[in-house]
Short mmCIF file of C-alpha atoms and ligand atoms in Angstrom, two decimals:
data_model
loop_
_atom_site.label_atom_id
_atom_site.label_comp_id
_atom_site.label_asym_id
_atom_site.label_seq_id
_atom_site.Cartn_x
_atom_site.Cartn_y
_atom_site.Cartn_z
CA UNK A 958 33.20 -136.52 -100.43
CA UNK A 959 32.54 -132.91 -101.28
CA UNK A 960 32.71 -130.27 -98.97
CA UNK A 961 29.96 -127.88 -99.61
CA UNK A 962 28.96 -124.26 -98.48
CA UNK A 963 25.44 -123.85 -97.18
CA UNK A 964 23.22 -120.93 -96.62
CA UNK A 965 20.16 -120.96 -94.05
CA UNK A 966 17.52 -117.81 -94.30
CA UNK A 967 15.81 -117.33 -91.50
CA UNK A 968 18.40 -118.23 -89.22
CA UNK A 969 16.99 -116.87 -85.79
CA UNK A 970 13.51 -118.25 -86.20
CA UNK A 971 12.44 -121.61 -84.42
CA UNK A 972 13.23 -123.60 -87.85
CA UNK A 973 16.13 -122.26 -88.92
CA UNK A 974 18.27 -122.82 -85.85
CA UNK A 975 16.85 -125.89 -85.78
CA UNK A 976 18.52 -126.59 -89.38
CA UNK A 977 22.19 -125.75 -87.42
CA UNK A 978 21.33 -127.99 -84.45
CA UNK A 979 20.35 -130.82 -86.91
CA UNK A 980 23.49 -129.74 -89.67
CA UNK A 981 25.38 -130.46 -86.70
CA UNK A 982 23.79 -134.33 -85.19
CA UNK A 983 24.01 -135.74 -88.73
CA UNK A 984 27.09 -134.52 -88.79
CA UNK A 985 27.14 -133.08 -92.36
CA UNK A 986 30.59 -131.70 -93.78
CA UNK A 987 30.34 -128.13 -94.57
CA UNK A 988 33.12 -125.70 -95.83
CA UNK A 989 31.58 -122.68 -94.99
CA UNK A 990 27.85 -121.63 -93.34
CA UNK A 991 26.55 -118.46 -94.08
CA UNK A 992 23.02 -117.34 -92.05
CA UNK A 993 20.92 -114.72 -93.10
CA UNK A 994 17.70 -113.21 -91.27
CA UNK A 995 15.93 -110.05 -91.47
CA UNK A 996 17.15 -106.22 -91.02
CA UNK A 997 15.96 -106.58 -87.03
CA UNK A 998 19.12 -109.02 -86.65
CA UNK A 999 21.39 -107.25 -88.62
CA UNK A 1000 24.78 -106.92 -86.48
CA UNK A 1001 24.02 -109.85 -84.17
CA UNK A 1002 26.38 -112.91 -84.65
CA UNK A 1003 25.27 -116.35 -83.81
CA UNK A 1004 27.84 -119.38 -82.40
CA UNK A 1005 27.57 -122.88 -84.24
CA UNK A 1006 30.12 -125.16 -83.12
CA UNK A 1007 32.63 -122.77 -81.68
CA UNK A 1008 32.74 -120.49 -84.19
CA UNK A 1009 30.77 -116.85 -84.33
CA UNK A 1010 28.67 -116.37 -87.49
CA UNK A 1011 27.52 -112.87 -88.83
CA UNK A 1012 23.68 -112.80 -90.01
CA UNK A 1013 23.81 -111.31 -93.19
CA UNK A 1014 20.94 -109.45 -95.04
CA UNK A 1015 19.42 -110.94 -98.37
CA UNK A 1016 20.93 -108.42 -101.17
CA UNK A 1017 22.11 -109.51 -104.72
CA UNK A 1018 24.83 -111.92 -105.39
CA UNK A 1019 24.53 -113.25 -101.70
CA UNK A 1020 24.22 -116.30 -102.37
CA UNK A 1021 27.18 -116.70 -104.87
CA UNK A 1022 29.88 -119.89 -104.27
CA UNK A 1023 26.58 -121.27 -102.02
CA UNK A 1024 25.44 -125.00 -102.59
CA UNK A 1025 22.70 -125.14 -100.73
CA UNK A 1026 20.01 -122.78 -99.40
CA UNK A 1027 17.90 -123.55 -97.53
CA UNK A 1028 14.84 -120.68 -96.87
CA UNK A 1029 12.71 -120.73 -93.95
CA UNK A 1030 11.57 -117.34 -93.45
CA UNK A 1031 8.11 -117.12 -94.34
CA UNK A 1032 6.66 -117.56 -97.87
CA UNK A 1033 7.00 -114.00 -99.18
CA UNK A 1034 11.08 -114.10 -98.66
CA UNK A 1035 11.12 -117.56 -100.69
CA UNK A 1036 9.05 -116.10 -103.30
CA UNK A 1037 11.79 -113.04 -103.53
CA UNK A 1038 14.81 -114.81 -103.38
CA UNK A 1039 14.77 -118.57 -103.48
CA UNK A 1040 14.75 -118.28 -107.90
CA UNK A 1041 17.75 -115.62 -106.91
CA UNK A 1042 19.15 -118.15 -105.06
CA UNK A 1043 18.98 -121.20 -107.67
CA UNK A 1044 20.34 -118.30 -110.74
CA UNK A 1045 23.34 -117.43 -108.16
CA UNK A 1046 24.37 -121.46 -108.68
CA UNK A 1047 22.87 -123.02 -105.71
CA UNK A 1048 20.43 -125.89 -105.01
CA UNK A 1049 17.34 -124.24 -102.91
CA UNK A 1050 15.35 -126.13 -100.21
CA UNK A 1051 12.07 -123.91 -99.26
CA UNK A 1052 10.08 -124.43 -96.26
CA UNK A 1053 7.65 -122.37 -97.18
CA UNK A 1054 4.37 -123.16 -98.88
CA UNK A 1055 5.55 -120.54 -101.85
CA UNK A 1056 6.44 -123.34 -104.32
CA UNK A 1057 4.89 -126.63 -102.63
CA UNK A 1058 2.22 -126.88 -105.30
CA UNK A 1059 4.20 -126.12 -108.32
CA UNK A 1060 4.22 -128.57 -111.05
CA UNK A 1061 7.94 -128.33 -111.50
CA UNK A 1062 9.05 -128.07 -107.99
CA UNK A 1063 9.18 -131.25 -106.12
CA UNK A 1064 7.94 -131.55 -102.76
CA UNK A 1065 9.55 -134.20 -100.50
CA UNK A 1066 9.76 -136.56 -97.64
CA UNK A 1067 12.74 -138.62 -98.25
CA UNK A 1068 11.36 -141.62 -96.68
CA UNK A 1069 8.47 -141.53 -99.85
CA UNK A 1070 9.82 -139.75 -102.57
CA UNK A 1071 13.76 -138.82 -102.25
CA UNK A 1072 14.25 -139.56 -105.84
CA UNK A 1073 12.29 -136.65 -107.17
CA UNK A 1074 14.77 -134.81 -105.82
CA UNK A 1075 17.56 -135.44 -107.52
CA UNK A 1076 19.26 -133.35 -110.42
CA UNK A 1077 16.51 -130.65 -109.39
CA UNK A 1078 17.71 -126.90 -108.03
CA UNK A 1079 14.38 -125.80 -106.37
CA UNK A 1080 12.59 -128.44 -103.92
CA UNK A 1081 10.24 -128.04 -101.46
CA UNK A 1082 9.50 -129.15 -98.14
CA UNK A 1083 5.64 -129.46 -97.27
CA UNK A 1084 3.78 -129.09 -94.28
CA UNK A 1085 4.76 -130.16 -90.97
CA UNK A 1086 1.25 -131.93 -90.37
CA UNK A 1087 1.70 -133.35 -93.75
CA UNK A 1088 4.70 -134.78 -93.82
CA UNK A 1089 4.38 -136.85 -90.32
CA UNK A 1090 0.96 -138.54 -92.26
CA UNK A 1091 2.44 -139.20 -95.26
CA UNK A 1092 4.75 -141.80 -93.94
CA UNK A 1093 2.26 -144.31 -92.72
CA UNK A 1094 0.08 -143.77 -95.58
CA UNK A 1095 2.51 -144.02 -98.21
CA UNK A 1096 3.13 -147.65 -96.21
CA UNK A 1097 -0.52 -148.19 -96.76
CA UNK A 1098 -1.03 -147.42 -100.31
CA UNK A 1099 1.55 -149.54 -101.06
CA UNK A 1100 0.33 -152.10 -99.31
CA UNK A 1101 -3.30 -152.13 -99.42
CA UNK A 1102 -4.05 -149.35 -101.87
CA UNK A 1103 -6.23 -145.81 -100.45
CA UNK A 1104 -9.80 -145.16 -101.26
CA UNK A 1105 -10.16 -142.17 -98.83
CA UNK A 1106 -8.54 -139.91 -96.06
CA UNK A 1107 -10.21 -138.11 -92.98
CA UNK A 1108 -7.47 -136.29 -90.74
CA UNK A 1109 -7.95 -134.48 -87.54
CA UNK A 1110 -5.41 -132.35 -86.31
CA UNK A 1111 -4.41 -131.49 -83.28
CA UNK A 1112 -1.27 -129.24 -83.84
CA UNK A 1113 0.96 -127.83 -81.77
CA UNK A 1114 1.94 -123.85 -80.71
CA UNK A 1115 5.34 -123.86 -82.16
CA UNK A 1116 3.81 -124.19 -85.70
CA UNK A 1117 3.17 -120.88 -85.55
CA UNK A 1118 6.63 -119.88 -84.92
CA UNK A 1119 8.29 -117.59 -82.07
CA UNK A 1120 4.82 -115.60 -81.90
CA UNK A 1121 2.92 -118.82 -81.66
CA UNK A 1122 4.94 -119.49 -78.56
CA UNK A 1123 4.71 -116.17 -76.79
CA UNK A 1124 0.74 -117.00 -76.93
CA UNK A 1125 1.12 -119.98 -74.63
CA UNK A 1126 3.44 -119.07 -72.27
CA UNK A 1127 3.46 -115.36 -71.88
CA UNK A 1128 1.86 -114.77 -68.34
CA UNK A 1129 -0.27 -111.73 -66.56
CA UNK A 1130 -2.28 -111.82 -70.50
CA UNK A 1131 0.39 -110.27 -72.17
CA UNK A 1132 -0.43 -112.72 -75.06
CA UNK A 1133 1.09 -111.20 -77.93
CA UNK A 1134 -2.94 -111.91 -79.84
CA UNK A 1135 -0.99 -114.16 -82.50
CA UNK A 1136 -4.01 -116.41 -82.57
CA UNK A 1137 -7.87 -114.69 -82.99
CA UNK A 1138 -8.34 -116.46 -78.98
CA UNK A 1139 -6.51 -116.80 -76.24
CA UNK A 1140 -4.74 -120.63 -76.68
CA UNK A 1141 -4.16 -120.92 -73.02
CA UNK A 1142 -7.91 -121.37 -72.69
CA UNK A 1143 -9.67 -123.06 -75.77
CA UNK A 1144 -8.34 -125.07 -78.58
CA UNK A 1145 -8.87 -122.90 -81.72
CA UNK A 1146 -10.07 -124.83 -85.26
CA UNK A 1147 -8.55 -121.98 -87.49
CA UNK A 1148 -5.37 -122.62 -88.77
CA UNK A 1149 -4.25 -119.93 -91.84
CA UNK A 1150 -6.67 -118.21 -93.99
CA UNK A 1151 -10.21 -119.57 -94.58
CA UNK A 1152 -11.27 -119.94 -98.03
CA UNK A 1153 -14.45 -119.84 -100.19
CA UNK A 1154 -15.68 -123.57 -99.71
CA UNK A 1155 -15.29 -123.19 -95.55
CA UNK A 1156 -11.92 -125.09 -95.42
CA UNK A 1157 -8.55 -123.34 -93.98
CA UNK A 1158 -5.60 -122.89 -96.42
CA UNK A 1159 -3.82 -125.33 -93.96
CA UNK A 1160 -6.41 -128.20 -94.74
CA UNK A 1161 -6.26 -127.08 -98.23
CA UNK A 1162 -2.11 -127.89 -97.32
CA UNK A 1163 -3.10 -131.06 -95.90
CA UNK A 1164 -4.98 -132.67 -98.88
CA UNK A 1165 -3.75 -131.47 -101.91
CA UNK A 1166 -0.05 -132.31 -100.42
CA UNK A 1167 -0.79 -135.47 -99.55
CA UNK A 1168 -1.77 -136.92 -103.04
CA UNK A 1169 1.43 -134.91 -104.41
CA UNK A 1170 3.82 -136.61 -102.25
CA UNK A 1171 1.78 -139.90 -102.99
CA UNK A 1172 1.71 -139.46 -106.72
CA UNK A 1173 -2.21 -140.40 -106.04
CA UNK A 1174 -4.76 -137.87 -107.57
CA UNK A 1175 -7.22 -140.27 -107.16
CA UNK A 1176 -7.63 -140.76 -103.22
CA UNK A 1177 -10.37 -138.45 -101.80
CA UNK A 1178 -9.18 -136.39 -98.59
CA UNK A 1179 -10.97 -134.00 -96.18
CA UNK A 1180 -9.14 -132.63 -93.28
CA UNK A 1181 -10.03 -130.36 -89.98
CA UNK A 1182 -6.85 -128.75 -88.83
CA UNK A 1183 -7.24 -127.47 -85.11
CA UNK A 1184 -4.58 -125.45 -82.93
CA UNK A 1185 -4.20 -126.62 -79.47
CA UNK A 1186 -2.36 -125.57 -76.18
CA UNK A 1187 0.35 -127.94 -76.43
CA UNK A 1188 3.98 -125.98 -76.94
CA UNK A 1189 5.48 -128.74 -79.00
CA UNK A 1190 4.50 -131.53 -81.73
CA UNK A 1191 1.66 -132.09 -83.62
CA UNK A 1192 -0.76 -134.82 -83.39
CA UNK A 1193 -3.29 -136.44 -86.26
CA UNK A 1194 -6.49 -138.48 -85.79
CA UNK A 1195 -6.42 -139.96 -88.99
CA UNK A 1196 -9.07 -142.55 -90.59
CA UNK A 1197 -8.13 -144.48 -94.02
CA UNK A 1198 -10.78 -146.38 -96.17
CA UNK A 1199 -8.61 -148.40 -98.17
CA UNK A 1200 -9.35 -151.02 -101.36
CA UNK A 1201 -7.80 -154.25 -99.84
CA UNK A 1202 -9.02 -156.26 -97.05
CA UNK A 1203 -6.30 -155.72 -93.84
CA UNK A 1204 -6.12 -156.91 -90.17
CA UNK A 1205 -5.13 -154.57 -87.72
CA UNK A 1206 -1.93 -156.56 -87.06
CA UNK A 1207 -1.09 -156.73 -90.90
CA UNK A 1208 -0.61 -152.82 -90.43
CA UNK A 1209 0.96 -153.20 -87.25
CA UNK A 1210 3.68 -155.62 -88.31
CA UNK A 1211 3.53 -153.48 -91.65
CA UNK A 1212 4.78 -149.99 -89.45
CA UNK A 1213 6.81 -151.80 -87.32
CA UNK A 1214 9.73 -152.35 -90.25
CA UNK A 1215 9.09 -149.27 -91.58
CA UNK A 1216 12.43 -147.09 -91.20
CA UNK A 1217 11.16 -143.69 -89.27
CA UNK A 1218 8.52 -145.21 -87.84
CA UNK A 1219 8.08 -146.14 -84.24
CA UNK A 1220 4.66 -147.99 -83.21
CA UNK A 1221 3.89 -147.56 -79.70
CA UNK A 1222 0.26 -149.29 -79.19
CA UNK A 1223 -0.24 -151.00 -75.92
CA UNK A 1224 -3.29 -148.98 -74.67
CA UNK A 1225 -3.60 -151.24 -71.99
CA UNK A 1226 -0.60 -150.10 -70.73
CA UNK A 1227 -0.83 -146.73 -71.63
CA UNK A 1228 1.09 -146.54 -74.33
CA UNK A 1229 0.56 -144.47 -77.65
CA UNK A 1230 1.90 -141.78 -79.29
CA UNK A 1231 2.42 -138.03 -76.87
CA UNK A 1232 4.37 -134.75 -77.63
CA UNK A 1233 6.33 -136.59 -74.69
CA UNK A 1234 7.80 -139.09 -76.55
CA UNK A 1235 7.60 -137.28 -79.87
CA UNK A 1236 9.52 -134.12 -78.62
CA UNK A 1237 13.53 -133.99 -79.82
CA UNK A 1238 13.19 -136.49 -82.08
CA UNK A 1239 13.11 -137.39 -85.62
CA UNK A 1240 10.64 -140.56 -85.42
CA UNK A 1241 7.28 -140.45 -86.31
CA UNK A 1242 5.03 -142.48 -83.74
CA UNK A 1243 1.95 -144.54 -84.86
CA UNK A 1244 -0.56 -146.21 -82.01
CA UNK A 1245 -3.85 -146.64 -81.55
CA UNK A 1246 -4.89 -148.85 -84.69
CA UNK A 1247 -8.18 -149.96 -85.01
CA UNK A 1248 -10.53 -151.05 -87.16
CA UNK A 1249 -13.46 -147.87 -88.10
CA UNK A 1250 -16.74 -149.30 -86.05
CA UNK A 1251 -18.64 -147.27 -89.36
CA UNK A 1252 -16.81 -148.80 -92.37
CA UNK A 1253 -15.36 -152.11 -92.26
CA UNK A 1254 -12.70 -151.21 -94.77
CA UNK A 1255 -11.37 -148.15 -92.72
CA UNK A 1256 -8.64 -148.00 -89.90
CA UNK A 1257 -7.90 -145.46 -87.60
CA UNK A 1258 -4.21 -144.29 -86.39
CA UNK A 1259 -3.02 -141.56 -84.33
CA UNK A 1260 0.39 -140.22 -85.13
CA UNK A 1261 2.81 -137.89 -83.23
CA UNK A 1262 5.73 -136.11 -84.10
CA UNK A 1263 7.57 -133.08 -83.61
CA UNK A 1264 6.51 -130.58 -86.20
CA UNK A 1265 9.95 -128.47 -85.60
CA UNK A 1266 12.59 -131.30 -86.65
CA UNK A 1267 10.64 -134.27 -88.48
CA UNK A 1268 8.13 -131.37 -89.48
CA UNK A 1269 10.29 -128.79 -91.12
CA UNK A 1270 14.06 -129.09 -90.11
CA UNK A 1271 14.92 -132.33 -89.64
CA UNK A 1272 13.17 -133.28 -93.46
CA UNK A 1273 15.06 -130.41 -94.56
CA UNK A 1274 18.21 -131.29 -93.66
CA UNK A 1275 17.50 -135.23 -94.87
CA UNK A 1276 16.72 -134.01 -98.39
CA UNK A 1277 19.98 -131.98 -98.21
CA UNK A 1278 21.46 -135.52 -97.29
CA UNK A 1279 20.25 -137.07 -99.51
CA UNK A 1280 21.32 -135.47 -102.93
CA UNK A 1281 24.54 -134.84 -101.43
CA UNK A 1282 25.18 -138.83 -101.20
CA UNK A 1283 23.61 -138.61 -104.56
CA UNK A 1284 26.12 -136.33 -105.94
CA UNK A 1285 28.72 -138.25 -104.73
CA UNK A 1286 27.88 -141.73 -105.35
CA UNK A 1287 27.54 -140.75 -109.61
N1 NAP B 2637 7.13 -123.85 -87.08
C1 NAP B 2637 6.84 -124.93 -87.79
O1 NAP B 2637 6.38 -126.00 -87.28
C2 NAP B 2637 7.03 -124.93 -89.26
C3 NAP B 2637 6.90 -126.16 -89.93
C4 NAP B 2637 7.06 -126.20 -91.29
C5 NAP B 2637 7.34 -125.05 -91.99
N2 NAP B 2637 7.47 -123.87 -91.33
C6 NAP B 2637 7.76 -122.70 -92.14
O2 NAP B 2637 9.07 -122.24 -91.84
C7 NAP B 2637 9.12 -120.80 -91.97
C8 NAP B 2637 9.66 -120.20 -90.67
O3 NAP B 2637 8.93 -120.67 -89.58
P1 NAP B 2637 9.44 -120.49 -88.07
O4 NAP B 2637 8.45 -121.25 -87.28
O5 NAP B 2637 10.90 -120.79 -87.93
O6 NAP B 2637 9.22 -118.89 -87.88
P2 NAP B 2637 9.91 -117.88 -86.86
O7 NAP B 2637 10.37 -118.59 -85.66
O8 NAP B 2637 8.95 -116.76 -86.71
O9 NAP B 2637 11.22 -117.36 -87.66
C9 NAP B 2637 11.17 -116.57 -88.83
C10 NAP B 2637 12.57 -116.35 -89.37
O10 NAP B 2637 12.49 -115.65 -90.63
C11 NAP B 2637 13.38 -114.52 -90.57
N3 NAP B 2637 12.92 -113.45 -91.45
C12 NAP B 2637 11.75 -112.79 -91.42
N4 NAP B 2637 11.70 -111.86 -92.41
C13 NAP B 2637 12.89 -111.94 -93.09
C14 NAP B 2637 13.45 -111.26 -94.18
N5 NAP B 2637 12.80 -110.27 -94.82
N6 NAP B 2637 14.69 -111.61 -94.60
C15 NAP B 2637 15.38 -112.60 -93.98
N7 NAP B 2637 14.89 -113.29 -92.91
C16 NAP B 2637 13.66 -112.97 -92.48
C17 NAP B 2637 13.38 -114.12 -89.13
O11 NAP B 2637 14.50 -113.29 -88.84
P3 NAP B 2637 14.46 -112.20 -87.61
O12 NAP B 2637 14.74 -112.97 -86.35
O13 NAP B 2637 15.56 -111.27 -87.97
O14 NAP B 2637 13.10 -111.56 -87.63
C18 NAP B 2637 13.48 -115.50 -88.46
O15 NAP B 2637 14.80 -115.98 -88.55
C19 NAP B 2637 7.72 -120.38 -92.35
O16 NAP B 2637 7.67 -120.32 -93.77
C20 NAP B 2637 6.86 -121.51 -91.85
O17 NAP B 2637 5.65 -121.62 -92.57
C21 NAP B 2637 7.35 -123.78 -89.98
#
């Protein structure tokens, strides 16, 4: 097994010391770690299992005898330096939405599409609301083929980062304004930039990823993404018109063996997916299926997880995982 050196950008931010704290439970063999963040940190040090780490600055030929970046510092310091990164020798993972929907850049969730991965140098990791969907849906076009998708989000503060975070608990209305409303008060339906047809870029995110990862052009999708004042872990409404007739225990039984997947859906007792259960984990938690009362070939699902790890680090860190056992078992 090969010892490799790995690089995180973006070290100090809510996903990239997530990436250590994960590095760490899946207890990945390193040689050397080398964190970078922006000019602000320069000077402070960081401790990852007992040993202080320097954050370095992004500069040329930084990322020389690295074997794996992985960037998650915002979409403008991907676009700068995650091609640097792959020319220096090394295999880049981007968080970021710079590369997602690139025809030659791969964009993955190992649990659908691992294998596009391999022998590639730049991958990317999509969306945090995506990638806790695609899962179950992958599931169900396999099983019962998609006609059509309709999600509604209802996604968490900490997908907006440290400043997303500082909204919601900051007290005496010293909000830092990181949303256009206060998020202690209202949910907000305005997640990134809106665009000419009246969607957000993030629902833009949300369909066009979805049929990427699914290697489905055909399936229709709208989405409504919409910020609420929850600190942690996103949640999605989501209702599925699909070609095949189903029972709503078929797709019970159907989650229940998938790996990653944990169906909790005994509303009589309570039970379906919260940021409770969801929060610190790597699962993705499915409840509340039903058949559509509008369309008899639709179901409904909710689905939970925590947009930090399963959303961003934790799929990361599996795709890193994954073409490392690659490399080593050709
Ligand atoms: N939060 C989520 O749920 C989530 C999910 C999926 C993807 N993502 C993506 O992950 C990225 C980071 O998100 P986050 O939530 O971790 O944000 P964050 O908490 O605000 O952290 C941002 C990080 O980027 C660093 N940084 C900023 N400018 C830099 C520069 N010029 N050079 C090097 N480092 C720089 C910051 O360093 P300093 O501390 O020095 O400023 C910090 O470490 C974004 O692209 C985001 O879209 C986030």
């Amino acid at each position: 097994m090969k010892n490799y050196n790995i690089a995180i950008v973006g070290a100090t931010g809510l996903v990239g010391s997530t990436f250590l704290k994960i590095i760490d439970e899946y207890n990945i063999s390193f040689n050397n770690i080398k964190l970078f963040a922006s000019l602000k940190s320069k000077g402070k040090k960081i401790t990852f299992k007992n040993k202080e780490y320097s954050l370095n600055i992004l500069e040329d030929g930084c990322f020389k005898n690295i074997d794996f970046v992985l960037f998650s510092a915002g979409g403008a310091v991907s676009k700068q330096y995650a091609k640097q990164a792959v020319s220096e020798g090394a295999i880049v993972i981007d968080n970021s939405s710079a590369f997602r929907m690139d025809e030659n850049v791969p964009l993955v969730v190992p649990e659908v599409n691992m294998s596009d991965a391999y022998q590639k140098n730049l991958i990317a990791n999509p969306n945090c609301s995506t990638i806790q969907c695609v899962v179950p849906l992958y599931v169900l076009d396999n099983n019962f083929g998609i006609e059509s998708i309709e999600y509604n989000t209802y996604q968490a503060v900490s997908g907006a980062g440290i400043k997303g975070i500082n909204d919601l608990v900051s007290s005496n209305g010293k909000f830092e304004k990181h949303f256009p409303y206060d998020i202690k008060e209202t949910c907000i339906p305005h997640i990134d930039m809106f665009m000419e047809d009246g969607y957000t870029k993030e629902e833009h995110k949300m369909m066009n990823e979805t049929r990427k990862i699914l290697h489905n052009d055909n399936i229709l999708i709208s989405a409504t993404c919409v910020r609420v004042p929850v600190l942690n872990s996103h949640a999605v409404s989501i209702r599925v018109v699909l070609k095949n007739d189903f029972t709503v225990d078929a797709i019970r039984n159907i989650m229940k063996s998938t790996k990653g997947i944990v169906v909790l859906d005994e509303p009589e007792n309570n039970i379906y997916p919260t940021s409770i259960q969801a929060n610190g984990n790597d699962n993705i938690f499915v409840g509340r299926i039903r058949k559509d009362k509008v369309n008899k070939k639709a179901v409904l699902l909710y689905v939970v997880s925590d947009n930090i790890r399963k959303g961003a680090a934790s799929n990361t860190v599996q795709i890193m995982k994954g073409i490392m056992d690659y490399e080593n078992s050709i």
